[in-house]
Amino acid sequence: MTKMKWAVTAATLGALLLAGNAIAADKKVVAVSIPAADHGWTSGIVYHAQAAAKEINAAFPNVEVVVKTSPSAAAQVSALEDLSAGRKLDALVILPHTSEELTMPVKAVKEGGTFITVVDRGLNDPAIQDLYLAGDNIAVGKNTAKFLVDKLGGKGNLVVLRGIPTVIDDERIQGFKDGIAGSDLKILDIQYANWNSDDAFKLMQDYLAKYPQIDAVWANDDDMLLGVLEAIKQSSRTEIKYALGGNGMKEIIKKVIDGDAMTPVETPYPPSMIKTAIYMTVANLIGQAPIRGVVKLDAPLITKDNAAEYYFPDSPF
């Protein structure tokens, strides 16, 4: 979905919130549970979640948005217990650390009558969520794969870096595999690097030592791509034609704008989606705008021709 369309949506949600503000009698509590800023994308998540809370708390005295960050899945489970202790949560907006570990704790919150909005990393049981908002992870993988099939002439050796065990990681990998299906592109290896630049650097060094011919690398996240690029830079390897990522990090978008030969394209997955999810959740509570279902953001291929639309140099990501 384009930025203009989202701007219209934001304006509409604002109007709905203003209308509901006049008639809602009781103060509504919206808890927002998200990972701590352990890499670039999550730093963007924290930034936009805190911005949404500040704006909504200032504009609507009958709404309290509480943001809690957690450095691990176990800490996030404890945070949910703390957030719900001694008070009723009208809504929970959660970006789970991991799908498996957070599914049952979120279900317990749901059983207390809380509206559940899940963002990005889905739960293992989708029936728990009232609203789900994410980017199109299948398209992130598939659009990247189609680019490589085209540019490599349908043949070559690939290595792939996964993130962490989550629904969205599974979707990205499935999209990528679907995108290369029918071609002679071969995935030599595929391992987790935890959406972490340092881990990706070490894994890419292992790939370089293990495989004498690598035509392209796909790190399904831009933080990992930074580590991959550094490992390639420090090696003497010259045969690698493409190293691609995903998520729309400003440093990678700048490479696309500059016409970088190894990283000429990108796919978006904006951390600002957490802000959209919070506003939609509040609109559901007080804006007379019942919202249920799935909202999926587009993931078009970002090229030099359209990269300026996705470049925000002042953002944290």
mmCIF file of C-alpha atoms in Angstrom:
data_model
loop_
_atom_site.group_PDB
_atom_site.id
_atom_site.type_symbol
_atom_site.label_atom_id
_atom_site.label_comp_id
_atom_site.label_asym_id
_atom_site.label_seq_id
_atom_site.Cartn_x
_atom_site.Cartn_y
_atom_site.Cartn_z
ATOM 1 C CA MET A 1 0.000 0.000 0.000
ATOM 2 C CA THR A 2 1.384 3.407 -0.893
ATOM 3 C CA LYS A 3 2.280 6.079 1.612
ATOM 4 C CA MET A 4 -0.554 8.270 0.299
ATOM 5 C CA LYS A 5 -3.115 5.559 0.983
ATOM 6 C CA TRP A 6 -1.799 5.137 4.498
ATOM 7 C CA ALA A 7 -1.944 8.879 5.023
ATOM 8 C CA VAL A 8 -5.633 8.805 4.128
ATOM 9 C CA THR A 9 -6.138 5.864 6.482
ATOM 10 C CA ALA A 10 -4.410 7.704 9.313
ATOM 11 C CA ALA A 11 -6.608 10.747 8.760
ATOM 12 C CA THR A 12 -9.736 8.601 8.755
ATOM 13 C CA LEU A 13 -8.678 6.843 11.940
ATOM 14 C CA GLY A 14 -8.027 10.211 13.541
ATOM 15 C CA ALA A 15 -11.544 11.360 12.716
ATOM 16 C CA LEU A 16 -13.004 8.159 14.130
ATOM 17 C CA LEU A 17 -10.996 8.565 17.305
ATOM 18 C CA LEU A 18 -12.181 12.138 17.744
ATOM 19 C CA ALA A 19 -15.775 11.076 17.300
ATOM 20 C CA GLY A 20 -15.447 8.261 19.803
ATOM 21 C CA ASN A 21 -13.630 10.439 22.313
ATOM 22 C CA ALA A 22 -16.768 12.439 22.956
ATOM 23 C CA ILE A 23 -18.911 9.429 23.833
ATOM 24 C CA ALA A 24 -16.577 6.982 25.570
ATOM 25 C CA ALA A 25 -17.092 7.216 29.314
ATOM 26 C CA ASP A 26 -14.527 4.867 30.829
ATOM 27 C CA LYS A 27 -10.788 5.128 30.444
ATOM 28 C CA LYS A 28 -9.511 2.401 28.139
ATOM 29 C CA VAL A 29 -6.154 0.744 28.764
ATOM 30 C CA VAL A 30 -4.142 -0.394 25.752
ATOM 31 C CA ALA A 31 -0.970 -2.348 26.504
ATOM 32 C CA VAL A 32 1.734 -2.507 23.851
ATOM 33 C CA SER A 33 4.247 -5.330 24.266
ATOM 34 C CA ILE A 34 7.222 -5.300 21.904
ATOM 35 C CA PRO A 35 10.832 -6.514 21.736
ATOM 36 C CA ALA A 36 13.548 -4.203 23.005
ATOM 37 C CA ALA A 37 15.639 -2.368 20.416
ATOM 38 C CA ASP A 38 18.151 -5.163 19.835
ATOM 39 C CA HIS A 39 18.721 -4.347 16.149
ATOM 40 C CA GLY A 40 17.826 -1.689 13.621
ATOM 41 C CA TRP A 41 14.316 -2.829 12.751
ATOM 42 C CA THR A 42 13.223 -3.252 16.364
ATOM 43 C CA SER A 43 14.675 0.168 17.198
ATOM 44 C CA GLY A 44 12.247 1.511 14.616
ATOM 45 C CA ILE A 45 9.431 -0.482 16.246
ATOM 46 C CA VAL A 46 10.221 1.035 19.659
ATOM 47 C CA TYR A 47 10.463 4.531 18.180
ATOM 48 C CA HIS A 48 7.089 4.359 16.427
ATOM 49 C CA ALA A 49 5.311 2.628 19.342
ATOM 50 C CA GLN A 50 6.465 5.282 21.794
ATOM 51 C CA ALA A 51 5.468 8.031 19.349
ATOM 52 C CA ALA A 52 1.971 6.560 18.986
ATOM 53 C CA ALA A 53 1.563 6.266 22.772
ATOM 54 C CA LYS A 54 2.661 9.860 23.304
ATOM 55 C CA GLU A 55 0.283 11.181 20.642
ATOM 56 C CA ILE A 56 -2.735 9.164 21.752
ATOM 57 C CA ASN A 57 -2.237 9.796 25.486
ATOM 58 C CA ALA A 58 -1.984 13.529 24.826
ATOM 59 C CA ALA A 59 -5.006 13.681 22.521
ATOM 60 C CA PHE A 60 -7.402 11.332 24.302
ATOM 61 C CA PRO A 61 -7.651 11.594 28.113
ATOM 62 C CA ASN A 62 -9.945 8.539 28.189
ATOM 63 C CA VAL A 63 -7.243 6.301 26.704
ATOM 64 C CA GLU A 64 -4.006 5.134 28.316
ATOM 65 C CA VAL A 65 -1.463 3.484 26.038
ATOM 66 C CA VAL A 66 1.296 1.726 27.971
ATOM 67 C CA VAL A 67 4.401 0.540 26.080
ATOM 68 C CA LYS A 68 6.570 -2.225 27.520
ATOM 69 C CA THR A 69 9.745 -3.458 25.803
ATOM 70 C CA SER A 70 11.300 -6.854 26.551
ATOM 71 C CA PRO A 71 14.771 -8.188 25.695
ATOM 72 C CA SER A 72 13.700 -11.843 25.346
ATOM 73 C CA ALA A 73 10.688 -14.093 24.935
ATOM 74 C CA ALA A 74 10.814 -15.075 28.619
ATOM 75 C CA ALA A 75 10.954 -11.419 29.637
ATOM 76 C CA GLN A 76 7.997 -10.672 27.369
ATOM 77 C CA VAL A 77 5.940 -13.404 29.047
ATOM 78 C CA SER A 78 6.721 -11.803 32.417
ATOM 79 C CA ALA A 79 5.859 -8.373 30.994
ATOM 80 C CA LEU A 80 2.418 -9.616 29.954
ATOM 81 C CA GLU A 81 1.824 -10.873 33.479
ATOM 82 C CA ASP A 82 2.892 -7.517 34.910
ATOM 83 C CA LEU A 83 0.781 -5.524 32.466
ATOM 84 C CA SER A 84 -2.382 -7.471 33.253
ATOM 85 C CA ALA A 85 -1.837 -7.771 37.011
ATOM 86 C CA GLY A 86 -4.403 -5.830 39.026
ATOM 87 C CA ARG A 87 -6.178 -4.202 36.089
ATOM 88 C CA LYS A 88 -8.182 -5.112 33.038
ATOM 89 C CA LEU A 89 -6.539 -4.585 29.695
ATOM 90 C CA ASP A 90 -9.053 -3.443 27.111
ATOM 91 C CA ALA A 91 -6.616 -4.202 24.320
ATOM 92 C CA LEU A 92 -3.178 -5.700 23.812
ATOM 93 C CA VAL A 93 -1.003 -4.837 20.836
ATOM 94 C CA ILE A 94 1.816 -7.351 20.719
ATOM 95 C CA LEU A 95 4.780 -8.020 18.477
ATOM 96 C CA PRO A 96 5.892 -11.414 19.848
ATOM 97 C CA HIS A 97 9.556 -12.190 20.361
ATOM 98 C CA THR A 98 8.849 -15.704 19.150
ATOM 99 C CA SER A 99 5.629 -17.289 17.991
ATOM 100 C CA GLU A 100 5.765 -20.487 20.027
ATOM 101 C CA GLU A 101 6.662 -19.048 23.430
ATOM 102 C CA LEU A 102 4.130 -16.213 23.339
ATOM 103 C CA THR A 103 1.087 -18.049 21.979
ATOM 104 C CA MET A 104 -0.258 -19.454 25.270
ATOM 105 C CA PRO A 105 0.510 -16.347 27.377
ATOM 106 C CA VAL A 106 -1.366 -14.156 24.867
ATOM 107 C CA LYS A 107 -4.226 -16.648 24.850
ATOM 108 C CA ALA A 108 -4.460 -16.259 28.635
ATOM 109 C CA VAL A 109 -4.754 -12.484 28.237
ATOM 110 C CA LYS A 110 -7.387 -12.969 25.535
ATOM 111 C CA GLU A 111 -9.473 -15.139 27.873
ATOM 112 C CA GLY A 112 -9.712 -12.174 30.230
ATOM 113 C CA GLY A 113 -11.772 -10.310 27.617
ATOM 114 C CA THR A 114 -8.918 -8.348 26.012
ATOM 115 C CA PHE A 115 -8.960 -7.349 22.344
ATOM 116 C CA ILE A 116 -5.792 -8.799 20.778
ATOM 117 C CA THR A 117 -3.853 -7.142 17.978
ATOM 118 C CA VAL A 118 -0.842 -9.108 16.743
ATOM 119 C CA VAL A 119 1.806 -7.357 14.667
ATOM 120 C CA ASP A 120 4.427 -8.884 12.380
ATOM 121 C CA ARG A 121 5.411 -12.171 14.058
ATOM 122 C CA GLY A 122 2.219 -14.204 14.150
ATOM 123 C CA LEU A 123 1.150 -16.532 16.946
ATOM 124 C CA ASN A 124 0.986 -20.270 16.398
ATOM 125 C CA ASP A 125 -2.796 -20.110 16.872
ATOM 126 C CA PRO A 126 -4.285 -17.349 14.671
ATOM 127 C CA ALA A 127 -7.678 -17.801 16.350
ATOM 128 C CA ILE A 128 -6.334 -15.856 19.345
ATOM 129 C CA GLN A 129 -5.967 -12.611 17.420
ATOM 130 C CA ASP A 130 -8.780 -10.171 16.680
ATOM 131 C CA LEU A 131 -6.604 -8.114 14.356
ATOM 132 C CA TYR A 132 -3.365 -9.023 12.606
ATOM 133 C CA LEU A 133 -1.190 -6.496 10.810
ATOM 134 C CA ALA A 134 2.042 -7.264 8.996
ATOM 135 C CA GLY A 135 3.962 -6.803 5.812
ATOM 136 C CA ASP A 136 3.693 -9.321 3.008
ATOM 137 C CA ASN A 137 6.503 -11.658 3.997
ATOM 138 C CA ILE A 138 5.819 -14.105 1.189
ATOM 139 C CA ALA A 139 6.234 -11.232 -1.295
ATOM 140 C CA VAL A 140 9.454 -10.105 0.424
ATOM 141 C CA GLY A 141 10.954 -13.509 -0.376
ATOM 142 C CA LYS A 142 9.286 -14.097 -3.725
ATOM 143 C CA ASN A 143 10.030 -10.671 -5.262
ATOM 144 C CA THR A 144 13.687 -10.968 -4.245
ATOM 145 C CA ALA A 145 13.880 -14.472 -5.719
ATOM 146 C CA LYS A 146 12.319 -13.417 -9.005
ATOM 147 C CA PHE A 147 14.905 -10.648 -9.321
ATOM 148 C CA LEU A 148 17.731 -13.165 -8.855
ATOM 149 C CA VAL A 149 16.208 -15.631 -11.317
ATOM 150 C CA ASP A 150 16.051 -12.876 -13.923
ATOM 151 C CA LYS A 151 19.489 -11.367 -13.319
ATOM 152 C CA LEU A 152 21.338 -14.685 -12.987
ATOM 153 C CA GLY A 153 19.684 -16.174 -16.036
ATOM 154 C CA GLY A 154 17.921 -18.817 -13.973
ATOM 155 C CA LYS A 155 21.051 -20.632 -12.791
ATOM 156 C CA GLY A 156 23.645 -20.309 -10.061
ATOM 157 C CA ASN A 157 24.561 -21.091 -6.454
ATOM 158 C CA LEU A 158 22.859 -19.290 -3.563
ATOM 159 C CA VAL A 159 23.337 -19.130 0.194
ATOM 160 C CA VAL A 160 20.531 -17.934 2.452
ATOM 161 C CA LEU A 161 20.441 -16.491 5.972
ATOM 162 C CA ARG A 162 17.301 -16.961 8.068
ATOM 163 C CA GLY A 163 16.242 -14.817 11.030
ATOM 164 C CA ILE A 164 14.762 -16.547 14.080
ATOM 165 C CA PRO A 165 12.117 -19.302 14.289
ATOM 166 C CA THR A 166 8.917 -17.348 13.666
ATOM 167 C CA VAL A 167 5.948 -17.441 11.338
ATOM 168 C CA ILE A 168 7.239 -14.470 9.346
ATOM 169 C CA ASP A 169 10.649 -16.058 8.836
ATOM 170 C CA ASP A 170 8.952 -19.216 7.581
ATOM 171 C CA GLU A 171 6.850 -17.117 5.184
ATOM 172 C CA ARG A 172 9.846 -15.254 3.780
ATOM 173 C CA ILE A 173 11.722 -18.489 3.165
ATOM 174 C CA GLN A 174 8.692 -20.121 1.583
ATOM 175 C CA GLY A 175 8.199 -17.103 -0.707
ATOM 176 C CA PHE A 176 11.849 -17.240 -1.737
ATOM 177 C CA LYS A 177 11.723 -20.962 -2.474
ATOM 178 C CA ASP A 178 8.531 -20.489 -4.466
ATOM 179 C CA GLY A 179 10.214 -17.681 -6.414
ATOM 180 C CA ILE A 180 13.156 -19.799 -7.553
ATOM 181 C CA ALA A 181 11.037 -22.890 -8.243
ATOM 182 C CA GLY A 182 11.424 -24.067 -11.831
ATOM 183 C CA SER A 183 14.818 -22.420 -12.229
ATOM 184 C CA ASP A 184 18.288 -23.916 -11.877
ATOM 185 C CA LEU A 185 19.167 -21.692 -8.934
ATOM 186 C CA LYS A 186 20.453 -23.936 -6.143
ATOM 187 C CA ILE A 187 20.407 -23.109 -2.418
ATOM 188 C CA LEU A 188 23.730 -24.464 -1.134
ATOM 189 C CA ASP A 189 23.013 -23.696 2.507
ATOM 190 C CA ILE A 190 20.385 -22.024 4.683
ATOM 191 C CA GLN A 191 20.923 -21.305 8.391
ATOM 192 C CA TYR A 192 19.690 -18.978 11.125
ATOM 193 C CA ALA A 193 21.607 -15.790 11.932
ATOM 194 C CA ASN A 194 19.052 -14.339 14.366
ATOM 195 C CA TRP A 195 18.439 -11.083 12.464
ATOM 196 C CA ASN A 196 21.773 -9.985 13.895
ATOM 197 C CA SER A 197 24.625 -8.354 12.019
ATOM 198 C CA ASP A 198 27.422 -10.002 14.027
ATOM 199 C CA ASP A 199 25.869 -13.455 13.738
ATOM 200 C CA ALA A 200 25.387 -12.934 10.005
ATOM 201 C CA PHE A 201 29.019 -11.857 9.616
ATOM 202 C CA LYS A 202 30.204 -15.098 11.248
ATOM 203 C CA LEU A 203 27.776 -17.253 9.274
ATOM 204 C CA MET A 204 28.787 -15.618 6.003
ATOM 205 C CA GLN A 205 32.437 -16.251 6.826
ATOM 206 C CA ASP A 206 31.521 -19.930 7.287
ATOM 207 C CA TYR A 207 29.691 -19.974 3.954
ATOM 208 C CA LEU A 208 32.676 -18.391 2.222
ATOM 209 C CA ALA A 209 35.036 -20.976 3.695
ATOM 210 C CA LYS A 210 32.754 -23.876 2.828
ATOM 211 C CA TYR A 211 31.636 -23.022 -0.711
ATOM 212 C CA PRO A 212 34.103 -22.036 -3.466
ATOM 213 C CA GLN A 213 31.431 -20.697 -5.829
ATOM 214 C CA ILE A 214 28.618 -18.454 -4.561
ATOM 215 C CA ASP A 215 26.724 -16.391 -7.110
ATOM 216 C CA ALA A 216 24.333 -14.578 -4.770
ATOM 217 C CA VAL A 217 23.389 -14.218 -1.110
ATOM 218 C CA TRP A 218 19.991 -13.534 0.378
ATOM 219 C CA ALA A 219 19.833 -12.357 3.987
ATOM 220 C CA ASN A 220 16.143 -11.996 4.712
ATOM 221 C CA ASP A 221 16.728 -8.925 6.880
ATOM 222 C CA ASP A 222 18.886 -5.834 6.395
ATOM 223 C CA ASP A 223 20.696 -6.061 9.729
ATOM 224 C CA MET A 224 21.980 -9.458 8.614
ATOM 225 C CA LEU A 225 22.802 -8.046 5.187
ATOM 226 C CA LEU A 226 25.204 -5.545 6.793
ATOM 227 C CA GLY A 227 27.128 -8.436 8.325
ATOM 228 C CA VAL A 228 27.107 -10.323 5.030
ATOM 229 C CA LEU A 229 28.457 -7.342 3.116
ATOM 230 C CA GLU A 230 31.258 -6.841 5.634
ATOM 231 C CA ALA A 231 32.258 -10.514 5.414
ATOM 232 C CA ILE A 232 32.342 -10.329 1.620
ATOM 233 C CA LYS A 233 34.335 -7.099 1.778
ATOM 234 C CA GLN A 234 36.960 -8.688 4.035
ATOM 235 C CA SER A 235 37.265 -11.746 1.811
ATOM 236 C CA SER A 236 39.064 -11.920 -1.513
ATOM 237 C CA ARG A 237 35.997 -13.297 -3.266
ATOM 238 C CA THR A 238 34.929 -11.574 -6.458
ATOM 239 C CA GLU A 239 32.415 -13.999 -7.960
ATOM 240 C CA ILE A 240 29.455 -12.952 -5.770
ATOM 241 C CA LYS A 241 27.221 -10.854 -7.979
ATOM 242 C CA TYR A 242 24.379 -9.972 -5.586
ATOM 243 C CA ALA A 243 23.880 -9.676 -1.832
ATOM 244 C CA LEU A 244 20.291 -8.732 -1.020
ATOM 245 C CA GLY A 245 18.269 -8.213 2.133
ATOM 246 C CA GLY A 246 14.853 -6.928 3.054
ATOM 247 C CA ASN A 247 12.957 -4.535 5.406
ATOM 248 C CA GLY A 248 13.867 -1.131 3.961
ATOM 249 C CA MET A 249 16.720 -0.010 6.228
ATOM 250 C CA LYS A 250 17.763 3.507 5.239
ATOM 251 C CA GLU A 251 21.408 2.469 4.710
ATOM 252 C CA ILE A 252 20.316 -0.181 2.208
ATOM 253 C CA ILE A 253 17.842 2.138 0.476
ATOM 254 C CA LYS A 254 20.716 4.594 0.055
ATOM 255 C CA LYS A 255 22.741 1.862 -1.673
ATOM 256 C CA VAL A 256 19.864 1.348 -4.105
ATOM 257 C CA ILE A 257 19.623 5.091 -4.758
ATOM 258 C CA ASP A 258 23.367 5.217 -5.409
ATOM 259 C CA GLY A 259 23.161 2.323 -7.880
ATOM 260 C CA ASP A 260 25.212 -0.132 -5.824
ATOM 261 C CA ALA A 261 26.090 -3.065 -8.079
ATOM 262 C CA MET A 262 25.879 -5.788 -5.427
ATOM 263 C CA THR A 263 22.740 -4.448 -3.697
ATOM 264 C CA PRO A 264 20.696 -2.773 -6.449
ATOM 265 C CA VAL A 265 17.213 -3.648 -5.101
ATOM 266 C CA GLU A 266 15.367 -3.899 -1.790
ATOM 267 C CA THR A 267 11.942 -4.850 -0.392
ATOM 268 C CA PRO A 268 10.070 -2.783 2.248
ATOM 269 C CA TYR A 269 8.867 -3.977 5.630
ATOM 270 C CA PRO A 270 8.358 -0.732 7.609
ATOM 271 C CA PRO A 271 8.602 -0.741 11.425
ATOM 272 C CA SER A 272 6.017 2.059 11.383
ATOM 273 C CA MET A 273 3.436 -0.726 11.030
ATOM 274 C CA ILE A 274 3.324 -0.861 14.854
ATOM 275 C CA LYS A 275 2.010 2.703 14.917
ATOM 276 C CA THR A 276 -0.688 1.869 12.378
ATOM 277 C CA ALA A 277 -1.685 -1.147 14.492
ATOM 278 C CA ILE A 278 -1.936 0.906 17.695
ATOM 279 C CA TYR A 279 -4.091 3.577 16.052
ATOM 280 C CA MET A 280 -6.380 0.955 14.517
ATOM 281 C CA THR A 281 -6.735 -0.769 17.886
ATOM 282 C CA VAL A 282 -7.662 2.469 19.643
ATOM 283 C CA ALA A 283 -10.129 3.296 16.879
ATOM 284 C CA ASN A 284 -11.761 -0.072 17.491
ATOM 285 C CA LEU A 285 -12.127 0.716 21.202
ATOM 286 C CA ILE A 286 -13.421 4.280 21.145
ATOM 287 C CA GLY A 287 -14.005 5.309 17.558
ATOM 288 C CA GLN A 288 -17.142 3.350 16.692
ATOM 289 C CA ALA A 289 -15.060 1.516 14.089
ATOM 290 C CA PRO A 290 -15.280 -2.249 14.675
ATOM 291 C CA ILE A 291 -12.113 -3.714 13.200
ATOM 292 C CA ARG A 292 -11.384 -7.410 12.798
ATOM 293 C CA GLY A 293 -9.298 -9.400 10.362
ATOM 294 C CA VAL A 294 -5.960 -9.185 8.600
ATOM 295 C CA VAL A 295 -4.176 -6.110 7.243
ATOM 296 C CA LYS A 296 -1.240 -6.821 4.952
ATOM 297 C CA LEU A 297 1.167 -4.185 3.622
ATOM 298 C CA ASP A 298 2.537 -4.478 0.106
ATOM 299 C CA ALA A 299 6.187 -5.416 -0.525
ATOM 300 C CA PRO A 300 6.981 -4.155 -4.028
ATOM 301 C CA LEU A 301 10.523 -4.364 -5.326
ATOM 302 C CA ILE A 302 12.385 -1.142 -4.546
ATOM 303 C CA THR A 303 14.647 -0.089 -7.405
ATOM 304 C CA LYS A 304 16.638 3.023 -8.217
ATOM 305 C CA ASP A 305 13.536 4.396 -9.970
ATOM 306 C CA ASN A 306 11.322 4.397 -6.869
ATOM 307 C CA ALA A 307 13.799 4.242 -3.966
ATOM 308 C CA ALA A 308 13.383 7.919 -3.034
ATOM 309 C CA GLU A 309 9.808 7.140 -1.923
ATOM 310 C CA TYR A 310 11.171 4.794 0.737
ATOM 311 C CA TYR A 311 14.189 6.791 1.924
ATOM 312 C CA PHE A 312 13.833 8.562 5.289
ATOM 313 C CA PRO A 313 17.327 9.612 6.421
ATOM 314 C CA ASP A 314 16.137 11.009 9.771
ATOM 315 C CA SER A 315 14.390 7.817 10.852
ATOM 316 C CA PRO A 316 16.074 5.378 13.288
ATOM 317 C CA PHE A 317 15.900 2.623 10.677
#
